[in-house]
Short mmCIF file of C-alpha atoms and ligand atoms in Angstrom, two decimals:
data_model
loop_
_atom_site.label_atom_id
_atom_site.label_comp_id
_atom_site.label_asym_id
_atom_site.label_seq_id
_atom_site.Cartn_x
_atom_site.Cartn_y
_atom_site.Cartn_z
CA MET A 439 79.60 23.29 150.91
CA LYS A 440 79.39 24.96 154.27
CA THR A 441 82.89 25.75 155.51
CA THR A 442 83.86 26.41 159.10
CA ILE A 443 87.11 26.88 160.97
CA SER A 444 87.87 24.94 164.15
CA LEU A 445 90.74 25.88 166.43
CA SER A 446 90.13 22.78 168.59
CA ALA A 447 92.67 20.02 168.92
CA PRO A 448 92.02 17.45 166.14
CA ALA A 449 91.27 14.77 168.75
CA ASP A 450 88.40 16.88 170.09
CA VAL A 451 86.63 17.47 166.76
CA LEU A 452 83.33 15.65 166.58
CA THR A 453 82.81 14.71 162.91
CA GLU A 454 81.88 11.87 160.56
CA SER A 455 85.51 11.68 159.54
CA LEU A 456 88.70 13.47 160.34
CA VAL A 457 91.25 13.67 157.50
CA ALA A 458 94.99 13.88 158.14
CA VAL A 459 97.91 14.04 155.73
CA VAL A 460 100.75 11.51 155.83
CA LEU A 461 104.14 12.73 154.64
CA ASP A 462 107.27 10.80 153.74
CA HIS A 463 110.32 12.13 155.62
CA ALA A 464 112.86 9.72 154.12
CA GLU A 465 115.82 11.58 152.65
CA PRO A 466 116.54 10.49 149.07
CA VAL A 467 120.15 11.67 149.42
CA GLN A 468 122.22 11.23 152.59
CA ASN A 469 125.81 12.44 153.01
CA GLY A 470 125.85 13.12 149.28
CA GLN A 471 124.92 9.49 148.51
CA PRO A 472 121.64 8.67 146.73
CA GLN A 473 119.81 6.16 148.94
CA LYS A 474 118.90 3.07 146.90
CA ASP A 475 115.70 1.18 147.82
CA LYS A 476 114.97 3.78 150.46
CA LYS A 477 112.05 2.84 152.71
CA PRO A 478 109.45 5.52 153.31
CA LEU A 479 109.61 7.21 156.70
CA LEU A 480 105.96 8.11 157.26
CA LYS A 481 104.65 10.63 159.75
CA VAL A 482 101.21 12.09 160.13
CA ALA A 483 101.32 15.86 159.55
CA THR A 484 99.96 17.11 162.86
CA ALA A 485 101.30 17.69 166.35
CA ASP A 486 98.17 16.10 167.86
CA ALA A 487 99.32 13.30 170.19
CA ALA A 488 96.12 11.25 169.89
CA VAL A 489 96.24 11.28 166.07
CA GLN A 490 99.92 10.33 166.17
CA SER A 491 99.30 7.51 168.59
CA VAL A 492 96.33 5.96 166.76
CA THR A 493 98.26 5.94 163.45
CA ALA A 494 101.69 4.94 164.77
CA ASP A 495 101.46 1.17 164.16
CA LEU A 496 100.02 1.51 160.67
CA LEU A 497 102.64 4.06 159.59
CA ALA A 498 105.48 1.94 160.99
CA SER A 499 104.11 -1.34 159.56
CA GLY A 500 105.92 -1.09 156.24
CA GLU A 501 102.60 -1.82 154.51
CA LEU A 502 102.25 1.68 153.06
CA THR A 503 104.10 3.15 150.09
CA GLY A 504 103.65 6.78 151.08
CA LYS A 505 103.02 7.61 147.41
CA PRO A 506 100.71 10.59 146.79
CA PHE A 507 96.97 9.87 147.19
CA GLU A 508 97.37 6.52 148.99
CA THR A 509 94.39 6.35 151.38
CA ASN A 510 93.61 4.42 154.56
CA LEU A 511 90.39 4.66 156.52
CA LEU A 512 90.26 3.77 160.22
CA HIS A 513 86.95 3.36 162.03
CA LYS A 514 86.42 4.34 165.66
CA PRO A 515 89.95 5.69 166.05
CA ALA A 516 90.97 5.35 169.69
CA GLY A 517 91.35 8.65 171.52
CA LEU A 518 89.51 10.69 168.86
CA LYS A 519 85.99 12.04 168.99
CA ALA A 520 85.68 11.60 165.21
CA LYS A 521 83.89 8.48 163.93
CA ARG A 522 86.56 7.81 161.33
CA LEU A 523 90.09 8.88 160.48
CA LEU A 524 91.04 9.04 156.82
CA LEU A 525 94.78 9.15 156.12
CA ILE A 526 95.94 10.43 152.75
CA SER A 527 99.55 10.40 151.63
CA GLY A 528 100.96 13.64 150.34
CA GLY A 529 104.31 12.31 149.07
CA PRO A 530 107.70 13.64 150.16
CA ALA A 531 107.57 16.09 153.07
CA ARG A 532 110.31 18.30 151.59
CA LYS A 533 108.19 19.01 148.48
CA PHE A 534 104.84 19.41 150.17
CA SER A 535 103.22 22.77 149.42
CA ALA A 536 99.82 24.36 148.80
CA TYR A 537 99.81 22.78 145.33
CA GLU A 538 99.87 19.24 146.75
CA LEU A 539 97.54 20.20 149.61
CA ARG A 540 94.79 21.30 147.18
CA ARG A 541 94.89 17.92 145.54
CA ILE A 542 94.86 16.05 148.85
CA ALA A 543 91.78 18.02 149.89
CA GLY A 544 90.09 17.13 146.59
CA THR A 545 91.02 13.48 147.14
CA ALA A 546 89.54 13.59 150.66
CA VAL A 547 86.23 14.86 149.28
CA ARG A 548 86.10 12.30 146.47
CA THR A 549 87.01 9.43 148.79
CA LEU A 550 84.49 10.32 151.49
CA LYS A 551 81.53 11.31 149.31
CA SER A 552 81.72 8.03 147.39
CA ARG A 553 81.12 6.33 150.75
CA GLY A 554 78.04 8.44 151.38
CA ILE A 555 79.73 10.62 153.99
CA ARG A 556 78.56 14.25 153.87
CA SER A 557 80.73 16.12 156.35
CA PHE A 558 84.34 15.96 157.52
CA GLY A 559 87.11 17.81 159.28
CA PHE A 560 90.46 18.35 157.55
CA VAL A 561 93.52 18.70 159.77
CA ALA A 562 95.62 21.45 158.16
CA PRO A 563 99.23 20.30 157.91
CA PRO A 564 102.15 22.69 158.31
CA LEU A 565 103.29 23.89 154.89
CA LYS A 566 106.79 24.24 153.57
CA LEU A 567 106.53 27.31 151.41
CA GLU A 568 109.47 28.68 149.55
CA LEU A 569 108.65 32.21 150.56
CA ASP A 570 111.37 34.76 150.98
CA PRO A 571 111.42 35.90 153.75
CA PRO A 572 109.83 32.85 155.39
CA SER A 573 106.26 33.65 156.34
CA PRO A 574 105.01 33.72 159.92
CA VAL A 575 102.93 30.75 161.10
CA GLY A 576 99.64 32.64 160.93
CA LEU A 577 100.05 33.32 157.23
CA VAL A 578 101.00 29.72 156.55
CA SER A 579 97.79 28.46 158.12
CA GLU A 580 95.79 30.94 156.03
CA ILE A 581 97.49 29.68 152.88
CA ALA A 582 96.78 26.09 153.92
CA THR A 583 93.14 26.94 154.67
CA ARG A 584 92.68 28.51 151.26
CA ALA A 585 94.24 25.49 149.55
CA ILE A 586 92.06 23.04 151.50
CA VAL A 587 88.83 24.92 150.78
CA GLU A 588 89.64 25.45 147.09
CA GLY A 589 90.76 21.86 146.61
CA ALA A 590 87.70 20.49 148.41
CA HIS A 591 85.41 22.42 146.06
CA VAL A 592 87.26 21.07 143.02
CA GLY A 593 86.71 17.53 144.36
CA ASN A 594 83.04 18.13 145.09
CA PHE A 595 82.04 18.58 141.43
CA ASP A 596 80.59 15.68 139.42
CA PRO A 597 79.62 15.94 135.74
CA ASP A 598 77.11 13.07 135.53
CA TYR A 599 73.97 15.27 135.50
CA TYR A 600 72.14 13.37 132.83
CA ARG A 601 72.52 9.87 134.27
CA SER A 602 69.22 8.74 135.66
CA ASP A 603 71.12 6.75 138.30
CA ARG A 604 73.06 9.86 139.37
CA LYS A 605 73.73 9.50 143.07
CA ASP A 606 74.46 13.19 143.54
CA GLN A 607 76.75 12.47 146.43
CA LYS A 608 78.25 15.66 147.74
CA ILE A 609 80.04 16.86 150.82
CA ASP A 610 77.80 19.39 152.56
CA GLU A 611 80.08 20.52 155.33
CA LEU A 612 83.83 20.99 155.71
CA THR A 613 85.60 21.95 158.91
CA VAL A 614 89.19 23.11 158.58
CA VAL A 615 90.98 22.14 161.78
CA THR A 616 93.89 24.53 162.20
CA GLY A 617 95.54 27.11 164.39
CA GLY A 618 96.00 30.88 164.17
CA ASP A 619 93.80 33.94 164.10
CA GLN A 620 90.14 32.90 163.80
CA VAL A 621 89.01 36.07 162.03
CA ALA A 622 91.79 35.93 159.43
CA LEU A 623 91.23 32.22 158.89
CA GLU A 624 87.48 32.69 158.43
CA LYS A 625 88.15 35.41 155.87
CA ALA A 626 90.57 33.13 154.02
CA ALA A 627 88.01 30.31 154.01
CA ALA A 628 85.16 32.56 152.84
CA GLU A 629 87.23 33.93 149.95
CA ALA A 630 88.42 30.47 148.95
CA GLN A 631 84.82 29.29 148.98
CA ILE A 632 83.80 32.06 146.57
CA ILE A 633 86.62 31.03 144.27
CA GLY A 634 85.80 27.32 144.53
CA GLU A 635 82.09 27.91 143.88
CA SER A 636 82.89 30.16 140.93
CA GLN A 637 85.20 27.54 139.47
CA ASN A 638 82.38 24.99 139.75
CA PHE A 639 79.94 27.48 138.24
CA THR A 640 82.25 27.64 135.21
CA ARG A 641 82.52 23.85 135.11
CA ASP A 642 78.71 23.59 135.12
CA LEU A 643 78.53 25.78 132.02
CA VAL A 644 81.30 23.90 130.22
CA ASN A 645 79.77 20.53 131.06
CA GLU A 646 76.50 21.20 129.24
CA PRO A 647 76.17 19.74 125.74
CA SER A 648 75.66 22.17 122.86
CA ASN A 649 71.92 21.55 122.56
CA ARG A 650 71.58 22.73 126.16
CA MET A 651 74.19 25.47 126.01
CA THR A 652 73.50 27.59 122.94
CA PRO A 653 74.87 31.14 122.76
CA THR A 654 71.45 32.36 123.91
CA ILE A 655 71.44 30.04 126.91
CA LEU A 656 75.02 30.99 127.81
CA ALA A 657 74.01 34.66 127.69
CA ASP A 658 70.96 33.95 129.88
CA ARG A 659 73.14 32.18 132.43
CA ALA A 660 75.58 35.12 132.43
CA ARG A 661 72.70 37.57 132.81
CA LYS A 662 71.23 35.68 135.74
CA MET A 663 74.61 35.36 137.45
CA CYS A 664 75.23 39.11 137.00
CA ALA A 665 71.81 39.95 138.49
CA ASP A 666 72.57 37.69 141.47
CA VAL A 667 75.93 39.28 142.29
CA GLY A 668 75.18 42.88 141.25
CA LEU A 669 77.09 43.18 137.99
CA LYS A 670 75.98 45.15 134.95
CA CYS A 671 75.37 42.81 132.01
CA GLU A 672 74.59 43.62 128.41
CA VAL A 673 73.83 41.02 125.75
CA TYR A 674 73.92 41.95 122.09
CA GLY A 675 72.69 39.96 119.12
CA ALA A 676 73.43 39.81 115.38
CA ASP A 677 72.19 43.33 114.64
CA LYS A 678 74.57 44.97 117.10
CA ILE A 679 77.47 42.70 116.03
CA LYS A 680 76.95 43.89 112.45
CA GLU A 681 76.43 47.51 113.54
CA LEU A 682 79.74 47.42 115.41
CA LYS A 683 81.30 46.10 112.18
CA MET A 684 82.55 42.97 113.90
CA GLY A 685 83.16 41.29 110.55
CA ALA A 686 85.41 38.59 112.00
CA PHE A 687 82.98 37.54 114.75
CA TRP A 688 80.03 37.68 112.35
CA SER A 689 81.85 35.58 109.73
CA VAL A 690 81.69 32.66 112.16
CA ALA A 691 78.18 33.40 113.41
CA GLN A 692 76.66 33.77 109.91
CA GLY A 693 76.75 30.02 109.29
CA SER A 694 74.58 29.03 112.23
CA ASP A 695 70.83 29.10 112.76
CA GLU A 696 71.45 29.77 116.45
CA PRO A 697 71.70 33.53 117.09
CA PRO A 698 75.13 34.66 118.37
CA ALA A 699 75.57 36.59 121.62
CA LEU A 700 78.07 39.27 122.55
CA ILE A 701 78.09 39.25 126.36
CA VAL A 702 79.51 42.27 128.20
CA MET A 703 79.77 42.15 132.00
CA THR A 704 80.98 45.27 133.81
CA TYR A 705 82.46 45.50 137.31
CA GLU A 706 82.96 49.13 138.34
CA PRO A 707 83.32 49.47 142.10
CA ALA A 708 82.62 52.92 143.49
CA GLY A 709 85.90 54.64 144.23
CA ALA A 710 88.03 52.51 141.91
CA PRO A 711 90.72 54.48 140.07
CA ALA A 712 89.92 55.37 136.42
CA LYS A 713 92.84 53.17 135.35
CA PRO A 714 93.68 50.37 134.97
CA VAL A 715 90.65 48.81 133.33
CA LEU A 716 91.14 45.08 132.95
CA GLY A 717 89.50 43.30 130.01
CA LEU A 718 88.76 39.57 130.24
CA VAL A 719 87.84 38.21 126.83
CA GLY A 720 86.60 34.65 126.34
CA LYS A 721 86.07 32.38 123.34
CA GLY A 722 82.48 31.17 123.52
CA ILE A 723 82.06 28.67 120.66
CA THR A 724 79.18 26.58 121.99
CA PHE A 725 79.91 23.97 119.33
CA ASP A 726 82.78 23.82 116.84
CA THR A 727 82.04 21.59 113.86
CA GLY A 728 84.86 23.29 111.98
CA GLY A 729 82.37 24.91 109.59
CA ILE A 730 82.88 24.22 105.85
CA SER A 731 86.42 23.01 106.76
CA ILE A 732 84.53 20.37 108.72
CA LYS A 733 86.18 18.30 111.43
CA PRO A 734 86.31 14.48 111.30
CA ALA A 735 83.46 12.72 113.12
CA ASP A 736 85.86 11.01 115.52
CA GLY A 737 85.97 13.05 118.71
CA MET A 738 83.83 15.89 117.38
CA GLU A 739 81.49 15.52 120.37
CA LYS A 740 84.23 17.08 122.51
CA MET A 741 83.78 20.38 120.72
CA LYS A 742 80.95 21.21 123.14
CA TYR A 743 83.68 22.49 125.44
CA ASP A 744 84.89 25.07 122.93
CA MET A 745 83.16 27.73 125.04
CA ALA A 746 85.37 26.99 128.07
CA GLY A 747 87.31 30.25 127.73
CA GLY A 748 84.07 32.23 127.76
CA ALA A 749 82.68 30.25 130.69
CA THR A 750 85.93 30.91 132.57
CA MET A 751 85.47 34.65 132.14
CA ILE A 752 81.83 34.46 133.31
CA GLY A 753 82.90 32.50 136.41
CA ALA A 754 85.82 34.87 137.03
CA MET A 755 83.46 37.88 136.89
CA ARG A 756 81.25 36.14 139.46
CA ALA A 757 84.18 35.71 141.84
CA ILE A 758 85.37 39.28 141.26
CA ALA A 759 81.91 40.72 141.97
CA LEU A 760 81.77 38.83 145.27
CA LEU A 761 85.40 39.47 146.35
CA LYS A 762 85.14 43.18 145.44
CA PRO A 763 88.73 44.12 144.56
CA ASN A 764 89.13 47.87 144.00
CA VAL A 765 89.78 47.76 140.25
CA LYS A 766 87.60 48.06 137.14
CA VAL A 767 87.06 44.90 135.13
CA ILE A 768 85.10 44.24 131.94
CA GLY A 769 84.30 40.68 130.89
CA ILE A 770 83.49 40.01 127.24
CA VAL A 771 82.36 36.71 125.76
CA CYS A 772 81.94 36.18 122.01
CA ALA A 773 79.44 33.33 121.80
CA THR A 774 78.37 31.53 118.63
CA GLU A 775 78.30 28.12 117.02
CA ASN A 776 80.69 27.29 114.17
CA MET A 777 78.52 25.47 111.64
CA PRO A 778 78.58 24.50 107.95
CA SER A 779 75.48 25.65 106.05
CA GLY A 780 74.32 27.46 102.94
CA HIS A 781 75.19 30.76 104.56
CA ALA A 782 78.46 29.69 106.18
CA GLN A 783 81.68 31.41 105.23
CA LYS A 784 84.01 29.54 102.90
CA PRO A 785 87.78 29.12 102.60
CA GLY A 786 89.12 31.96 100.50
CA ASP A 787 86.56 34.49 101.76
CA VAL A 788 87.92 37.83 102.92
CA GLN A 789 86.49 39.42 106.07
CA ILE A 790 87.04 42.88 107.53
CA ALA A 791 87.49 42.86 111.31
CA MET A 792 86.19 45.62 113.57
CA SER A 793 89.70 47.08 113.70
CA GLY A 794 89.62 47.49 109.91
CA LYS A 795 92.16 44.72 109.24
CA SER A 796 91.30 42.40 106.34
CA ILE A 797 91.49 38.66 106.95
CA GLU A 798 91.80 35.92 104.33
CA ILE A 799 89.98 32.85 105.62
CA ILE A 800 92.09 29.79 104.81
CA ASN A 801 90.39 27.37 107.18
CA THR A 802 86.95 27.98 108.67
CA ASP A 803 87.96 25.75 111.61
CA ALA A 804 90.33 28.47 112.83
CA GLU A 805 87.27 30.33 114.10
CA GLY A 806 88.28 31.08 117.69
CA ARG A 807 90.87 33.65 116.67
CA LEU A 808 88.23 35.35 114.48
CA VAL A 809 85.72 35.90 117.26
CA LEU A 810 88.50 36.91 119.68
CA ALA A 811 89.99 39.41 117.20
CA ASP A 812 86.82 41.47 117.47
CA GLY A 813 86.38 40.74 121.18
CA LEU A 814 89.88 42.05 121.98
CA TYR A 815 89.48 45.10 119.78
CA TYR A 816 86.08 45.87 121.29
CA ALA A 817 87.53 45.59 124.82
CA ARG A 818 90.08 48.25 123.88
CA GLN A 819 87.30 50.44 122.47
CA LEU A 820 85.52 50.15 125.80
CA GLY A 821 88.63 51.52 127.51
CA CYS A 822 90.47 48.40 128.67
CA THR A 823 94.11 49.15 129.41
CA HIS A 824 95.14 45.51 130.03
CA LEU A 825 93.77 42.42 128.30
CA VAL A 826 93.61 38.72 129.07
CA ASP A 827 91.92 36.23 126.79
CA ALA A 828 91.22 32.57 127.42
CA ALA A 829 90.38 30.14 124.65
CA THR A 830 90.38 26.49 123.67
CA LEU A 831 92.19 27.82 120.64
CA THR A 832 94.38 25.14 119.08
CA GLY A 833 95.04 21.41 118.92
CA ALA A 834 98.65 22.49 118.42
CA VAL A 835 98.99 23.66 122.03
CA VAL A 836 98.13 20.11 123.09
CA VAL A 837 100.91 18.80 120.79
CA ALA A 838 103.32 21.30 122.35
CA LEU A 839 102.43 21.05 126.05
CA GLY A 840 100.18 18.02 126.51
CA TYR A 841 97.47 18.02 129.14
CA SER A 842 99.40 19.34 132.16
CA ASN A 843 100.22 22.92 131.21
CA ALA A 844 98.13 25.57 129.54
CA GLY A 845 99.96 27.80 127.05
CA VAL A 846 100.57 31.42 128.05
CA PHE A 847 101.50 34.09 125.54
CA ALA A 848 102.26 37.69 126.41
CA ASN A 849 103.30 40.83 124.52
CA ASP A 850 104.54 42.39 127.77
CA ASP A 851 107.03 40.86 130.23
CA ALA A 852 105.74 42.71 133.31
CA MET A 853 102.23 41.48 132.58
CA TYR A 854 103.56 37.94 132.16
CA GLU A 855 105.45 38.05 135.48
CA ARG A 856 102.35 39.26 137.27
CA PHE A 857 100.29 36.47 135.76
CA HIS A 858 102.93 33.86 136.49
CA ALA A 859 102.95 34.87 140.16
CA ALA A 860 99.18 34.27 140.18
CA ASN A 861 99.67 30.84 138.58
CA VAL A 862 102.14 29.82 141.27
CA LYS A 863 99.97 31.10 144.10
CA GLU A 864 96.85 29.40 142.79
CA GLY A 865 98.51 26.12 141.80
CA GLU A 866 97.67 26.24 138.09
CA LYS A 867 100.34 25.07 135.67
CA MET A 868 100.96 27.20 132.63
CA TRP A 869 104.00 27.53 130.40
CA ARG A 870 105.10 30.58 128.47
CA MET A 871 105.38 30.25 124.70
CA PRO A 872 107.23 32.61 122.34
CA LEU A 873 105.77 35.36 120.17
CA ASP A 874 108.72 36.47 118.07
CA ASP A 875 108.12 38.64 115.01
CA GLU A 876 109.48 35.89 112.74
CA TYR A 877 106.30 33.89 113.20
CA LYS A 878 104.29 36.65 111.59
CA GLU A 879 105.62 35.59 108.19
CA GLN A 880 103.49 32.47 108.48
CA ILE A 881 100.23 34.41 108.60
CA ARG A 882 101.04 36.90 105.85
CA SER A 883 98.43 36.84 103.07
CA SER A 884 98.98 37.78 99.43
CA ILE A 885 95.53 39.33 99.07
CA ALA A 886 94.63 40.61 102.56
CA ASP A 887 96.37 41.99 105.66
CA ILE A 888 96.55 38.63 107.38
CA MET A 889 95.48 34.95 107.01
CA ASN A 890 93.61 33.03 109.68
CA THR A 891 95.98 30.04 109.67
CA GLY A 892 99.74 29.76 109.63
CA GLY A 893 100.45 26.28 108.30
CA ARG A 894 101.45 23.14 110.11
CA TRP A 895 104.30 24.19 112.40
CA GLY A 896 103.96 26.19 115.58
CA GLY A 897 100.19 26.31 115.26
CA ALA A 898 99.55 27.54 118.80
CA ILE A 899 102.05 30.35 118.23
CA THR A 900 100.72 31.48 114.87
CA ALA A 901 97.20 31.54 116.37
CA ALA A 902 98.53 33.76 119.16
CA MET A 903 100.36 35.94 116.61
CA PHE A 904 97.02 36.45 114.88
CA LEU A 905 95.44 37.65 118.14
CA LYS A 906 98.43 39.92 118.83
CA GLU A 907 97.51 41.89 115.69
CA PHE A 908 94.30 42.92 117.47
CA ALA A 909 95.72 43.50 120.97
CA GLU A 910 98.35 45.71 119.28
CA GLU A 911 100.18 47.81 121.88
CA THR A 912 97.83 47.06 124.79
CA PRO A 913 99.53 44.79 127.38
CA TRP A 914 97.93 41.43 126.74
CA ILE A 915 98.01 37.81 127.84
CA HIS A 916 96.58 34.93 125.84
CA LEU A 917 95.78 31.61 127.49
CA ASP A 918 95.39 28.59 125.21
CA ILE A 919 93.49 26.10 127.36
CA ALA A 920 92.60 23.54 124.65
CA GLY A 921 94.58 20.80 126.44
CA THR A 922 93.66 21.68 130.02
CA ALA A 923 90.00 22.77 130.07
CA TRP A 924 88.78 19.15 129.94
CA MET A 925 90.14 16.28 132.04
CA GLU A 926 90.41 13.30 129.72
CA GLU A 927 90.40 10.95 132.68
CA GLN A 928 89.52 11.21 136.32
CA LYS A 929 92.20 11.79 138.94
CA PRO A 930 92.05 11.14 142.68
CA TRP A 931 91.27 14.83 143.27
CA ILE A 932 89.09 15.68 140.27
CA ALA A 933 86.42 14.05 138.11
CA LYS A 934 86.76 13.47 134.39
CA GLY A 935 85.26 16.43 132.51
CA PRO A 936 85.53 20.21 132.75
CA SER A 937 88.43 21.40 134.91
CA GLY A 938 87.72 25.10 135.39
CA ILE A 939 91.41 25.84 134.66
CA ALA A 940 92.57 29.48 134.67
CA LEU A 941 89.75 30.92 136.77
CA ARG A 942 91.73 30.94 140.01
CA SER A 943 94.77 32.55 138.39
CA LEU A 944 92.61 35.14 136.65
CA VAL A 945 90.94 36.16 139.90
CA GLU A 946 94.29 36.34 141.71
CA PHE A 947 95.71 38.35 138.81
CA VAL A 948 92.82 40.84 139.00
CA LYS A 949 93.23 41.12 142.78
CA SER A 950 96.92 41.97 142.33
CA PHE A 951 95.92 45.22 140.59
CA ALA A 952 93.81 46.28 143.55
CA GLN A 953 96.66 46.33 146.06
N1 LIG B 1432 88.42 24.47 119.02
C1 LIG B 1432 89.51 24.08 118.20
C2 LIG B 1432 90.77 23.74 119.00
C3 LIG B 1432 90.70 22.58 119.94
C4 LIG B 1432 91.28 21.38 119.62
C5 LIG B 1432 90.13 22.71 121.19
C6 LIG B 1432 91.26 20.33 120.50
C7 LIG B 1432 90.11 21.65 122.07
C8 LIG B 1432 90.68 20.46 121.73
C9 LIG B 1432 89.85 25.20 117.24
O1 LIG B 1432 88.81 26.01 116.84
C10 LIG B 1432 90.40 24.58 116.01
O2 LIG B 1432 89.67 23.90 115.35
N2 LIG B 1432 91.68 24.82 115.74
C11 LIG B 1432 92.30 24.25 114.58
C12 LIG B 1432 93.11 25.34 113.92
C13 LIG B 1432 93.64 24.97 112.57
C14 LIG B 1432 92.50 24.84 111.58
C15 LIG B 1432 94.60 26.04 112.13
C16 LIG B 1432 93.19 23.13 115.06
O3 LIG B 1432 93.77 23.22 116.13
O4 LIG B 1432 93.26 22.13 114.35
MN1 LIG B 1433 87.79 25.23 115.16
ZN1 LIG B 1434 87.22 26.11 118.11
#
């Protein structure tokens, strides 16, 4: 999507469609009294007199609810150069922030592209941001621009590649209509575009079924991406995995006829300080049957997205290479299938991880923590001083948090605070979960150092406790994205399918080390 900035008045922008946000200014509480049956008080979020005048009757008609994502399309709007004016409700004005704006931008894209429209102009609304101290207007319009461009990219992705009637409707051109410093706004838009394209790159990888996204293919895609953006990329196979004594990773890989891949992407900008070195480690299970502890047939097809954590790290490395923050980053993806076969590992087997820790395998379906154990330890061997992993690790995190929040675990409060700030800035919902020592009891083994499952209760936590044994003292964050990496249904702003969750926060988190 080509993205440009226009400092013209909205009425003067010549485009297929202009998009403006409608906000509800009704006060739910007045003089301390909750207002029952309050009517919405709708205003279009721009100072442009022509846009206000052409929408005035509709907004005052009482026909609209003002609920988020309500849309109205006007043709030949009087006084505007645009051919159409699309109004999208953003909900209550007092709550409207970059988070809502991203979703409105995604909704604009999905609404217009389904009508065959390929270009539009989005009128940036003023943002209420709870910044302390309040930010100057210029900064607010940069934040709005970023949100619009990122959200528009999210909306522009469709997963229906393999339908022969695929319409492949896309928006080709977005103009952000705003005010402020042109150079700063163009920089904001260009950076947001890199992030949006990288998020969609990740979604492309996650969307592929397992027969078209084997570990070898995933590694090839990573290699090609790295060549395109100037990253170093190494791909290792079974021999190297065994040579490195990655007994936990190999224990999963040994059951599959597809060769595993250990993908290492290195970003080392000239002049970056020796430390920190950030390690981004992703779970890359290209299909999770469960192995000998095989999963039920119902819903097993979804396990093609069990490489979403790995794909997130590959996409994040792409964005980092293009945004060029002054900090070293290493991306590691442990890619393999988890299959049952005559050479698959079995419950009761004992495996020795790269770190030397012995693991009693209770359930071969708890394979993600096994590959990540060696991935995290290897990252530390390569010199990483800070670690983040992302993984579709447990069904239990979906029980705990549902589909709206990813689980975050951290062994270091400062690291958590830094990551949380990135979540807020990038509009990704994540919720911190505990990692108290008590939970370790649940993964104690009678014959080895540790077991790979911790029983029924607190399953997302015991999985994270397992990983913590391999991060040890290195500041580390674990993201369990099992409930958030795949949209179970479409939303106004995003298609059903891969979400690309966590990439934006990861990139923002990495950037925070470069300042
Ligand atoms: N890949 C699954 C987790 C998962 C579940 C991802 C649902 C996405 C949606 C993981 O490898 C797994 O099978 N976890 C088991 C662990 C159990 C055996 C301790 C689970 O959650 O049931
Ligand atoms: Mn599994
Ligand atoms: Zn899995």
